Amino acid sequence: MSRHCEIAQSTPSIGEGGHTGDWRSSRPVIGEKGCLAVKQGKIACQICWVYCPDACIAQGAPPSIDLDYCKGCGICSQVCPAGAIAMEPESRHR
Amino acid sequence: MSSTVVITGNEAAATAAKLARVQVVAAYPITPQSSVVETLSRWVESGELAAEFVTVESEHSALTVCLAASTVGARTFTATSSNGLAYMTEQVWWTAGARLPVVMGCVNRSLAAPWNVLNDQQDSMSVRDSGWIQLYCRDNQEILDTFLQAFRIAEELSLPVMVCYDGFLLSHTVMPVHVPSAEEADAFLPPRPAGLQIVDLNDPRNIGPVTLADPRRDASGVLHGGYMEIRHAHQQALAEALDVIPAVDAEFADVFRRSWGGLTWEHRLEDAEVVLVAAGSLGMELTLAADELRGEGIRAGVLGIRAYRPFPVEHLCGKLVGRTLAIVFDKALSYGYGGPICTDLRAALSGREKMPTVFGTITGLGGRDVTAAQLAEEARAAISDAEAGMSQRRTVWVNLQDVAADGKTMCGVRE
């Protein structure tokens, strides 16, 4: 095993990337009609939860997104195999 | 079965990657590196190499794929040159900081602008501060052997290693190369040991997350270093490489009966008063220049830099103590200052007793041809400057030509 091997690592936890505040320009909205977990009525798929880089998605049917921490990066929307997550302009929710 | 074949430097690099049983190769073509990964992709396609070959849209992505694959425990390889290395520079830093044992070939080529595909060492020198180990090769056999050694060094220290060799001069030049058998290579280079990160879905981790200035306790109360402690550990690992690089070379010599000198190599150095210094194939040209000078009764020798990062300060001081003059031939320039090897060497010798005067030259930028005769001529000029009592000399540009005077060479142009 190598020496002098301290690396930076952490356990994913909510707020890892800091509190979002009011600077998000768009937010993910899960369309329950399309969500595979909702369709199957159980904790299925959960791919958005796996990929969220800010760990602010909780498992569920549908999963829930903590908008206090969501940065609006859009990764969950991109990886959703059902295309059920829309990115909506933040202005629409003010 | 081992064999001797006549191959280019790029084929030697690809052959070493195959012998190392690399599991993931990601690459983007750039002259003069392209045939390294073209060769590997052919072997992956034919089934000769059981690796994942990932084609990407840029060098930035090529190294990103390698560092990600390295994070989950794969042995990874890529190669690049020049502006390709510049384009992946962000990930060059990331790979080193995350302590990933990626091995990358840097086929040395000039940086644009102006556009030029020929050899100098500006590309790798420009990322010397990023925390990679850098090893420079003098011929095709050393390229193959150094790549095999590089995986051992990288995996022992959890540090990435850049194996640098001169574009076209070595990459596209054929030489006889002894290729070990797969069994011999396997005996020297076992599969990669577990890395520093454990990628486990049941215990997910962020690798390289935001790390603040001061140490912090984790959820279980264990104190972990801040950014500065992590950087210091990285620097200590590089200091350890000064022992590991020669140790791996010595073990390689036991198995294959070929040694490359570890940190440096030398030619007729024993009683030399005048020492010619360079990295890469230019060092081989310097051996001819040294022989020419010896023929004239000048006690000249060559000290070749193999490990440029970490810079082997104590080792170099030991080699140079008691000499009269060291002349460094840099194929790169820290623009606005001087040659990188020269400035590092001056700093290394500074404040010590009985050290030689160090003169720096800039040589062979953008593929400008350099002959042994020119190098010998440059050495004679440096010797006469030193004999005239000069102890500090501005950087000399070798074989810079006076375009206004119809291409007449201005030997020893001082800035």
Coordinates of C-alpha atoms in Angstrom, one line a residue:
Chain A
M1 CA 0.0 0.0 0.0
S2 CA 1.3 3.4 -0.8
R3 CA 2.5 6.0 1.6
H4 CA 1.6 9.6 2.2
C5 CA -1.8 8.8 0.8
E6 CA -4.3 11.1 2.3
I7 CA -6.8 12.1 -0.3
A8 CA -9.8 14.4 -0.2
Q9 CA -13.0 12.4 0.1
S10 CA -16.3 12.7 1.8
T11 CA -19.6 10.9 2.3
P12 CA -22.2 12.4 0.0
S13 CA -24.5 14.4 2.2
I14 CA -27.0 17.1 1.7
G15 CA -25.5 20.6 1.5
E16 CA -22.1 19.3 0.3
G17 CA -22.1 22.0 -2.4
G18 CA -23.5 24.7 -0.1
H19 CA -26.9 26.3 0.3
T20 CA -28.4 27.4 -2.9
G21 CA -30.2 30.5 -1.8
D22 CA -31.9 32.4 -4.7
W23 CA -29.4 32.1 -7.5
R24 CA -30.8 29.0 -9.3
S25 CA -32.0 29.8 -12.8
S26 CA -34.0 26.7 -13.4
R27 CA -35.4 23.9 -11.3
P28 CA -36.3 20.2 -11.9
V29 CA -39.9 19.2 -11.8
I30 CA -40.8 15.5 -11.7
G31 CA -43.8 14.6 -13.9
E32 CA -45.5 11.9 -11.8
K33 CA -47.2 10.5 -14.9
G34 CA -43.9 9.5 -16.4
C35 CA -41.9 8.5 -13.3
L36 CA -41.2 4.8 -13.4
A37 CA -41.3 4.5 -9.6
V38 CA -44.8 6.0 -9.5
K39 CA -45.9 3.7 -12.3
Q40 CA -44.7 0.6 -10.4
G41 CA -45.8 1.9 -7.1
K42 CA -42.5 1.1 -5.4
I43 CA -38.9 2.3 -4.9
A44 CA -37.8 1.5 -8.5
C45 CA -35.4 3.2 -10.9
Q46 CA -34.1 6.0 -8.6
I47 CA -31.5 6.9 -11.2
C48 CA -32.0 10.6 -10.5
W49 CA -31.1 9.9 -6.8
V50 CA -27.9 8.1 -7.9
Y51 CA -26.7 10.9 -10.2
C52 CA -27.6 14.0 -8.2
P53 CA -24.1 15.6 -7.5
D54 CA -25.5 17.5 -4.6
A55 CA -27.2 14.5 -2.9
C56 CA -30.3 16.6 -2.6
I57 CA -32.7 13.9 -4.0
A58 CA -34.3 11.5 -1.6
Q59 CA -35.5 8.1 -2.7
G60 CA -39.2 7.7 -3.1
A61 CA -42.1 7.1 -5.5
P62 CA -41.7 9.7 -6.8
P63 CA -38.3 10.8 -5.4
S64 CA -38.3 14.2 -3.8
I65 CA -35.9 17.0 -4.5
D66 CA -34.8 19.4 -1.8
L67 CA -34.9 22.8 -3.5
D68 CA -33.0 24.5 -0.7
Y69 CA -29.9 22.7 -2.0
C70 CA -30.7 21.9 -5.7
K71 CA -28.4 24.0 -7.9
G72 CA -30.6 23.4 -11.0
C73 CA -27.7 21.7 -12.8
G74 CA -30.2 19.5 -14.8
I75 CA -28.3 16.2 -14.5
C76 CA -31.4 14.4 -13.1
S77 CA -33.4 15.6 -16.0
Q78 CA -30.7 14.4 -18.4
V79 CA -30.4 10.9 -16.9
C80 CA -34.1 10.1 -16.3
P81 CA -34.8 7.1 -18.5
A82 CA -38.4 8.1 -18.8
G83 CA -37.8 11.7 -19.6
A84 CA -40.1 12.5 -16.7
I85 CA -38.1 15.4 -15.2
A86 CA -38.5 18.8 -16.8
M87 CA -36.2 21.8 -16.2
E88 CA -38.5 24.8 -15.7
P89 CA -37.3 28.4 -15.5
E90 CA -37.1 29.6 -11.9
S91 CA -39.1 32.7 -12.8
R92 CA -42.2 30.6 -13.4
H93 CA -42.2 29.6 -9.7
R94 CA -41.8 33.0 -8.2
Chain B
M1 CA 8.4 -15.4 -26.0
S2 CA 10.7 -12.4 -25.9
S3 CA 11.9 -11.0 -29.2
T4 CA 13.9 -8.2 -30.8
V5 CA 11.9 -6.2 -33.3
V6 CA 12.6 -3.0 -35.3
I7 CA 9.9 -0.5 -34.2
T8 CA 9.2 3.2 -33.8
G9 CA 9.1 4.9 -30.4
N10 CA 5.3 5.1 -30.6
E11 CA 5.1 1.4 -31.3
A12 CA 7.4 0.8 -28.3
A13 CA 5.0 2.9 -26.1
A14 CA 2.0 1.0 -27.4
T15 CA 3.8 -2.4 -26.9
A16 CA 4.6 -1.4 -23.3
A17 CA 0.9 -0.5 -22.6
K18 CA -0.1 -3.9 -24.0
L19 CA 2.5 -5.7 -21.9
A20 CA 1.2 -3.8 -18.9
R21 CA -2.3 -5.2 -19.6
V22 CA -3.9 -1.8 -19.5
Q23 CA -7.6 -2.1 -18.9
V24 CA -8.8 1.3 -20.2
V25 CA -7.3 3.4 -22.9
A26 CA -8.9 6.7 -23.8
A27 CA -7.3 8.9 -26.4
Y28 CA -7.7 11.7 -28.9
P29 CA -5.3 11.8 -31.9
I30 CA -2.6 14.5 -32.2
T31 CA 0.6 14.6 -34.1
P32 CA 3.1 13.1 -33.3
Q33 CA 1.4 10.9 -30.7
S34 CA -1.4 9.5 -32.9
S35 CA 0.2 6.2 -33.9
V36 CA 0.5 5.2 -30.2
V37 CA -3.3 4.9 -29.8
E38 CA -3.9 3.9 -33.4
T39 CA -1.8 0.8 -32.6
L40 CA -3.6 0.1 -29.4
S41 CA -7.0 0.5 -31.0
R42 CA -6.0 -2.0 -33.6
W43 CA -5.0 -4.5 -30.9
V44 CA -8.2 -3.9 -28.9
E45 CA -10.2 -4.5 -32.1
S46 CA -8.4 -7.7 -33.0
G47 CA -8.7 -9.0 -29.5
E48 CA -5.0 -9.0 -28.9
L49 CA -5.5 -6.6 -26.0
A50 CA -8.4 -7.1 -23.6
A51 CA -9.0 -3.4 -22.9
E52 CA -11.8 -0.9 -23.1
F53 CA -10.9 1.6 -25.8
V54 CA -12.9 4.8 -25.3
T55 CA -13.0 7.3 -28.2
V56 CA -13.6 10.9 -27.1
E57 CA -14.0 14.3 -28.6
S58 CA -11.0 16.0 -26.9
E59 CA -7.9 15.5 -24.8
H60 CA -9.8 17.0 -21.9
S61 CA -12.2 14.1 -22.1
A62 CA -9.4 11.5 -22.8
L63 CA -7.8 12.2 -19.5
T64 CA -11.1 12.5 -17.7
V65 CA -12.1 9.0 -18.8
C66 CA -8.7 7.7 -17.7
L67 CA -8.9 9.3 -14.2
A68 CA -12.4 8.1 -13.7
A69 CA -11.5 4.6 -14.7
S70 CA -8.5 4.8 -12.5
T71 CA -10.7 5.9 -9.6
V72 CA -12.6 2.6 -9.8
G73 CA -9.4 0.6 -9.9
A74 CA -8.6 0.1 -13.6
R75 CA -5.0 0.3 -15.0
T76 CA -5.3 3.2 -17.5
F77 CA -3.2 4.7 -20.2
T78 CA -3.3 7.6 -22.6
A79 CA -0.9 9.6 -24.7
T80 CA -0.8 13.1 -26.1
S81 CA 1.3 15.9 -27.3
S82 CA 1.6 19.7 -27.4
N83 CA -1.7 21.5 -27.6
G84 CA -3.4 18.3 -26.7
L85 CA -1.6 18.3 -23.3
A86 CA -2.4 22.0 -22.9
Y87 CA -6.1 21.2 -23.6
M88 CA -6.2 18.5 -20.9
T89 CA -4.2 20.6 -18.4
E90 CA -7.1 21.0 -16.0
Q91 CA -7.4 17.2 -15.7
V92 CA -3.6 16.8 -15.5
W93 CA -3.9 18.7 -12.2
W94 CA -7.0 16.8 -11.1
T95 CA -5.4 13.4 -11.8
A96 CA -2.4 14.3 -9.6
G97 CA -4.4 15.9 -6.8
A98 CA -6.7 12.8 -6.6
R99 CA -3.5 10.6 -6.4
L100 CA -4.5 8.4 -9.3
P101 CA -1.8 6.2 -10.9
V102 CA -2.6 7.1 -14.5
V103 CA 0.3 6.6 -16.9
M104 CA 0.5 8.9 -19.9
G105 CA 2.9 9.3 -22.7
C106 CA 3.8 12.8 -23.7
V107 CA 5.3 12.8 -27.2
N108 CA 7.2 16.0 -26.9
R109 CA 6.2 18.7 -29.5
S110 CA 6.3 22.5 -29.6
L111 CA 3.3 24.5 -28.5
A112 CA 1.4 26.9 -30.8
A113 CA 1.4 29.7 -31.9
P114 CA 2.8 29.6 -34.5
W115 CA 1.6 26.1 -35.5
N116 CA 4.4 23.6 -35.6
V117 CA 4.3 19.8 -35.2
L118 CA 8.0 19.3 -34.6
N119 CA 9.9 18.5 -31.4
D120 CA 10.9 20.4 -28.4
Q121 CA 10.0 19.9 -24.7
Q122 CA 7.8 22.9 -24.1
D123 CA 4.6 20.8 -23.7
S124 CA 5.6 18.6 -20.7
M125 CA 7.7 21.4 -19.2
S126 CA 4.6 23.6 -19.1
V127 CA 2.9 21.1 -16.7
R128 CA 5.9 20.3 -14.6
D129 CA 4.3 21.9 -11.5
S130 CA 1.2 19.8 -11.6
G131 CA 2.4 17.0 -9.3
W132 CA 3.0 14.3 -11.9
I133 CA 6.3 12.3 -12.0
Q134 CA 8.0 13.1 -15.2
L135 CA 10.5 10.7 -16.8
Y136 CA 12.4 11.5 -20.0
C137 CA 13.6 8.8 -22.5
R138 CA 16.6 8.8 -24.8
D139 CA 15.8 6.0 -27.2
N140 CA 13.0 3.5 -28.1
Q141 CA 14.2 0.7 -25.8
E142 CA 14.1 3.1 -22.9
I143 CA 10.6 4.2 -23.9
L144 CA 9.3 0.6 -23.7
D145 CA 11.2 -0.1 -20.5
T146 CA 10.2 3.2 -18.8
F147 CA 6.5 2.7 -19.4
L148 CA 6.7 -0.7 -17.7
Q149 CA 8.6 0.9 -14.8
A150 CA 6.1 3.8 -14.8
F151 CA 3.1 1.6 -13.9
R152 CA 5.1 0.1 -11.0
I153 CA 6.2 3.6 -9.7
A154 CA 2.7 5.0 -10.2
E155 CA 0.9 2.2 -8.4
E156 CA 3.4 2.1 -5.5
L157 CA 3.1 5.8 -4.8
S158 CA -0.4 6.5 -6.0
L159 CA 0.9 9.2 -8.3
P160 CA 0.5 9.7 -12.0
V161 CA 3.5 9.3 -14.3
M162 CA 4.2 11.1 -17.5
V163 CA 6.7 9.3 -19.8
C164 CA 8.1 11.9 -22.1
Y165 CA 10.0 11.3 -25.4
D166 CA 10.9 13.4 -28.3
G167 CA 8.4 13.7 -31.1
F168 CA 9.5 12.4 -34.5
L169 CA 13.1 12.0 -33.3
L170 CA 12.0 9.0 -31.4
S171 CA 8.2 8.6 -32.0
H172 CA 8.6 8.0 -35.7
T173 CA 12.2 6.7 -35.9
V174 CA 12.7 2.9 -36.0
M175 CA 15.3 1.2 -33.8
P176 CA 15.8 -2.4 -32.6
V177 CA 13.8 -2.9 -29.4
H178 CA 13.9 -6.0 -27.2
V179 CA 10.3 -6.9 -26.3
P180 CA 9.8 -9.0 -23.2
S181 CA 7.4 -11.9 -23.3
A182 CA 4.0 -11.4 -21.6
E183 CA 5.1 -13.8 -18.9
E184 CA 8.3 -11.8 -18.2
A185 CA 6.3 -8.5 -18.1
D186 CA 3.7 -10.1 -15.8
A187 CA 6.4 -11.2 -13.4
F188 CA 7.8 -7.7 -13.2
L189 CA 4.4 -5.9 -13.3
P190 CA 1.6 -7.7 -11.4
P191 CA -2.0 -6.5 -11.6
R192 CA -2.7 -3.1 -10.1
P193 CA -3.1 -3.2 -6.3
A194 CA -6.2 -1.6 -4.7
G195 CA -6.1 2.2 -5.0
L196 CA -6.8 4.8 -2.4
Q197 CA -10.5 5.1 -3.2
I198 CA -13.0 2.4 -2.6
V199 CA -15.9 2.8 -5.0
D200 CA -18.8 1.0 -3.4
L201 CA -22.4 1.6 -4.0
N202 CA -23.2 0.8 -0.4
D203 CA -20.6 3.3 0.8
P204 CA -20.7 6.1 -1.7
R205 CA -17.9 8.7 -1.6
N206 CA -17.2 12.1 -3.1
I207 CA -13.7 12.1 -4.4
G208 CA -11.9 15.4 -4.3
P209 CA -14.8 17.4 -2.9
V210 CA -14.6 21.0 -1.6
T211 CA -11.8 20.9 1.0
L212 CA -11.4 23.8 3.3
A213 CA -8.3 25.5 4.5
D214 CA -8.2 23.9 8.0
P215 CA -8.4 20.3 9.2
R216 CA -12.0 19.1 10.0
R217 CA -13.5 16.3 11.9
D218 CA -15.6 13.8 10.0
A219 CA -19.0 12.5 11.2
S220 CA -17.2 10.0 13.4
G221 CA -15.0 12.6 15.0
V222 CA -11.8 11.6 13.1
L223 CA -9.7 14.7 12.2
H224 CA -8.7 15.0 8.5
G225 CA -6.3 17.3 6.9
G226 CA -7.4 20.5 5.1
Y227 CA -6.2 21.4 1.6
M228 CA -2.7 22.2 2.8
E229 CA -2.2 18.9 4.6
I230 CA -3.4 16.9 1.6
R231 CA -1.0 18.9 -0.7
H232 CA 1.8 18.2 1.7
A233 CA 1.2 14.5 1.6
H234 CA 1.4 14.7 -2.2
Q235 CA 4.7 16.5 -2.0
Q236 CA 6.1 13.9 0.4
A237 CA 5.0 11.1 -2.0
L238 CA 7.0 12.9 -4.7
A239 CA 10.0 13.1 -2.4
E240 CA 9.6 9.3 -1.9
A241 CA 9.7 8.8 -5.6
L242 CA 13.4 9.8 -5.5
D243 CA 14.0 6.4 -3.8
V244 CA 11.3 4.5 -5.7
I245 CA 12.3 5.4 -9.2
P246 CA 15.9 4.1 -8.8
A247 CA 14.7 1.1 -6.9
V248 CA 12.2 0.1 -9.6
D249 CA 14.9 0.6 -12.2
A250 CA 17.3 -1.6 -10.3
E251 CA 14.7 -4.3 -10.0
F252 CA 14.0 -4.0 -13.7
A253 CA 17.8 -4.4 -14.3
D254 CA 17.8 -7.6 -12.2
V255 CA 15.0 -9.1 -14.4
F256 CA 15.9 -7.8 -17.9
R257 CA 19.6 -6.9 -17.5
R258 CA 18.9 -3.3 -18.7
S259 CA 19.3 -0.4 -16.4
W260 CA 18.4 3.2 -17.3
G261 CA 20.2 4.9 -14.5
G262 CA 17.2 5.6 -12.2
L263 CA 17.1 9.4 -11.7
T264 CA 19.9 10.4 -14.1
W265 CA 22.3 8.8 -16.6
E266 CA 25.8 9.7 -17.5
H267 CA 28.5 9.4 -20.2
R268 CA 32.2 9.8 -19.5
L269 CA 31.3 11.7 -16.3
E270 CA 33.8 10.2 -13.9
D271 CA 36.7 12.7 -14.4
A272 CA 34.8 15.3 -16.3
E273 CA 35.4 19.0 -15.5
V274 CA 32.8 20.2 -18.1
V275 CA 29.4 18.6 -17.8
L276 CA 26.8 18.8 -20.6
V277 CA 23.2 18.5 -19.3
A278 CA 20.0 17.7 -21.1
A279 CA 16.8 15.6 -20.9
G280 CA 15.7 13.1 -23.6
S281 CA 17.3 12.3 -26.9
L282 CA 19.3 15.5 -27.0
G283 CA 21.5 13.8 -24.3
M284 CA 22.5 11.2 -26.9
E285 CA 23.6 13.9 -29.2
L286 CA 25.6 15.4 -26.4
T287 CA 27.5 12.2 -25.9
L288 CA 28.9 12.6 -29.5
A289 CA 29.7 16.3 -28.6
A290 CA 31.5 15.1 -25.4
D291 CA 33.5 12.6 -27.4
E292 CA 34.5 15.3 -29.8
L293 CA 35.7 17.5 -27.0
R294 CA 37.5 14.6 -25.3
G295 CA 39.4 14.1 -28.6
E296 CA 40.7 17.7 -28.2
G297 CA 41.8 17.0 -24.6
I298 CA 38.8 18.7 -22.9
R299 CA 37.5 16.6 -20.0
A300 CA 33.8 16.7 -21.0
G301 CA 31.0 14.4 -19.9
V302 CA 27.2 14.2 -20.1
L303 CA 24.7 14.1 -17.2
G304 CA 21.3 13.1 -18.6
I305 CA 18.2 14.1 -16.7
R306 CA 15.8 11.1 -16.6
A307 CA 13.6 12.2 -13.7
Y308 CA 12.8 15.9 -14.0
R309 CA 9.9 15.8 -11.5
P310 CA 10.6 15.1 -8.7
F311 CA 13.9 17.1 -9.3
P312 CA 16.7 15.0 -7.9
V313 CA 18.5 17.9 -6.0
E314 CA 20.8 15.9 -3.7
H315 CA 21.6 13.4 -6.4
L316 CA 22.5 16.1 -8.9
C317 CA 24.6 17.9 -6.3
G318 CA 26.5 14.7 -5.7
K319 CA 27.2 14.3 -9.4
L320 CA 28.3 17.9 -9.9
V321 CA 30.4 18.7 -6.8
G322 CA 33.9 19.5 -7.8
R323 CA 33.2 20.1 -11.5
T324 CA 34.2 23.4 -13.2
L325 CA 31.3 24.1 -15.5
A326 CA 27.8 22.7 -16.3
I327 CA 26.2 23.7 -19.6
V328 CA 22.5 23.0 -19.8
F329 CA 20.8 22.5 -23.1
D330 CA 17.1 23.2 -22.7
K331 CA 14.6 22.4 -25.4
A332 CA 12.0 24.6 -23.7
L333 CA 11.8 28.0 -22.2
S334 CA 10.1 29.7 -19.3
Y335 CA 9.3 32.7 -21.4
G336 CA 10.5 35.8 -19.8
Y337 CA 13.1 33.9 -17.8
G338 CA 15.3 31.0 -19.0
G339 CA 15.4 27.3 -19.6
P340 CA 13.6 25.2 -17.0
I341 CA 16.3 22.6 -16.4
C342 CA 18.9 25.4 -16.2
T343 CA 17.0 27.5 -13.7
D344 CA 16.2 24.4 -11.5
L345 CA 19.8 23.3 -11.6
R346 CA 21.1 26.7 -10.6
A347 CA 18.6 26.7 -7.7
A348 CA 19.7 23.2 -6.6
L349 CA 23.4 24.1 -6.5
S350 CA 22.8 27.5 -4.9
G351 CA 24.7 28.1 -1.6
R352 CA 26.7 24.9 -1.7
E353 CA 30.5 24.6 -1.7
K354 CA 32.6 23.5 -4.7
M355 CA 29.8 23.6 -7.3
P356 CA 30.3 24.4 -11.0
T357 CA 29.3 27.5 -12.8
V358 CA 26.0 26.9 -14.6
F359 CA 25.4 28.3 -18.1
G360 CA 22.1 27.9 -19.9
T361 CA 21.3 27.5 -23.6
I362 CA 18.0 27.2 -25.6
T363 CA 18.3 24.5 -28.2
G364 CA 16.2 23.0 -30.9
L365 CA 12.8 24.8 -30.4
G366 CA 10.1 23.8 -32.9
G367 CA 12.3 21.0 -34.4
R368 CA 15.3 23.2 -35.2
D369 CA 18.0 20.6 -36.1
V370 CA 20.8 20.3 -33.6
T371 CA 24.0 18.6 -34.5
A372 CA 26.8 17.2 -32.3
A373 CA 29.2 19.6 -34.0
Q374 CA 27.0 22.6 -33.0
L375 CA 26.7 21.4 -29.5
A376 CA 30.5 20.9 -29.2
E377 CA 31.0 24.4 -30.7
E378 CA 28.6 25.8 -28.1
A379 CA 30.4 24.0 -25.3
R380 CA 33.8 25.5 -26.5
A381 CA 32.3 29.0 -26.4
A382 CA 30.9 28.4 -22.9
I383 CA 34.3 27.1 -21.7
S384 CA 36.1 30.2 -23.1
D385 CA 33.5 32.4 -21.4
A386 CA 34.1 30.6 -18.1
E387 CA 37.8 30.8 -18.5
A388 CA 37.5 34.6 -19.1
G389 CA 36.1 34.8 -15.6
M390 CA 32.4 34.9 -16.4
S391 CA 30.3 33.3 -13.7
Q392 CA 26.9 34.5 -14.7
R393 CA 25.9 34.4 -18.3
R394 CA 22.6 35.2 -20.0
T395 CA 20.9 32.4 -21.9
V396 CA 22.4 31.6 -25.3
W397 CA 20.2 30.6 -28.2
V398 CA 22.0 27.8 -30.1
N399 CA 21.8 28.0 -34.0
L400 CA 19.7 31.1 -34.1
Q401 CA 20.0 32.4 -37.6
D402 CA 20.3 36.0 -38.7
V403 CA 17.5 36.2 -41.3
A404 CA 18.6 39.7 -42.3
A405 CA 22.1 38.4 -43.1
D406 CA 20.7 35.7 -45.4
G407 CA 20.5 32.9 -42.8
K408 CA 24.0 33.2 -41.4
T409 CA 24.1 31.3 -38.1
M410 CA 24.7 33.6 -35.1
C411 CA 26.4 31.2 -32.8
G412 CA 26.0 32.0 -29.2
V413 CA 23.5 34.8 -29.4
R414 CA 23.0 36.2 -26.0
E415 CA 19.7 37.6 -25.0

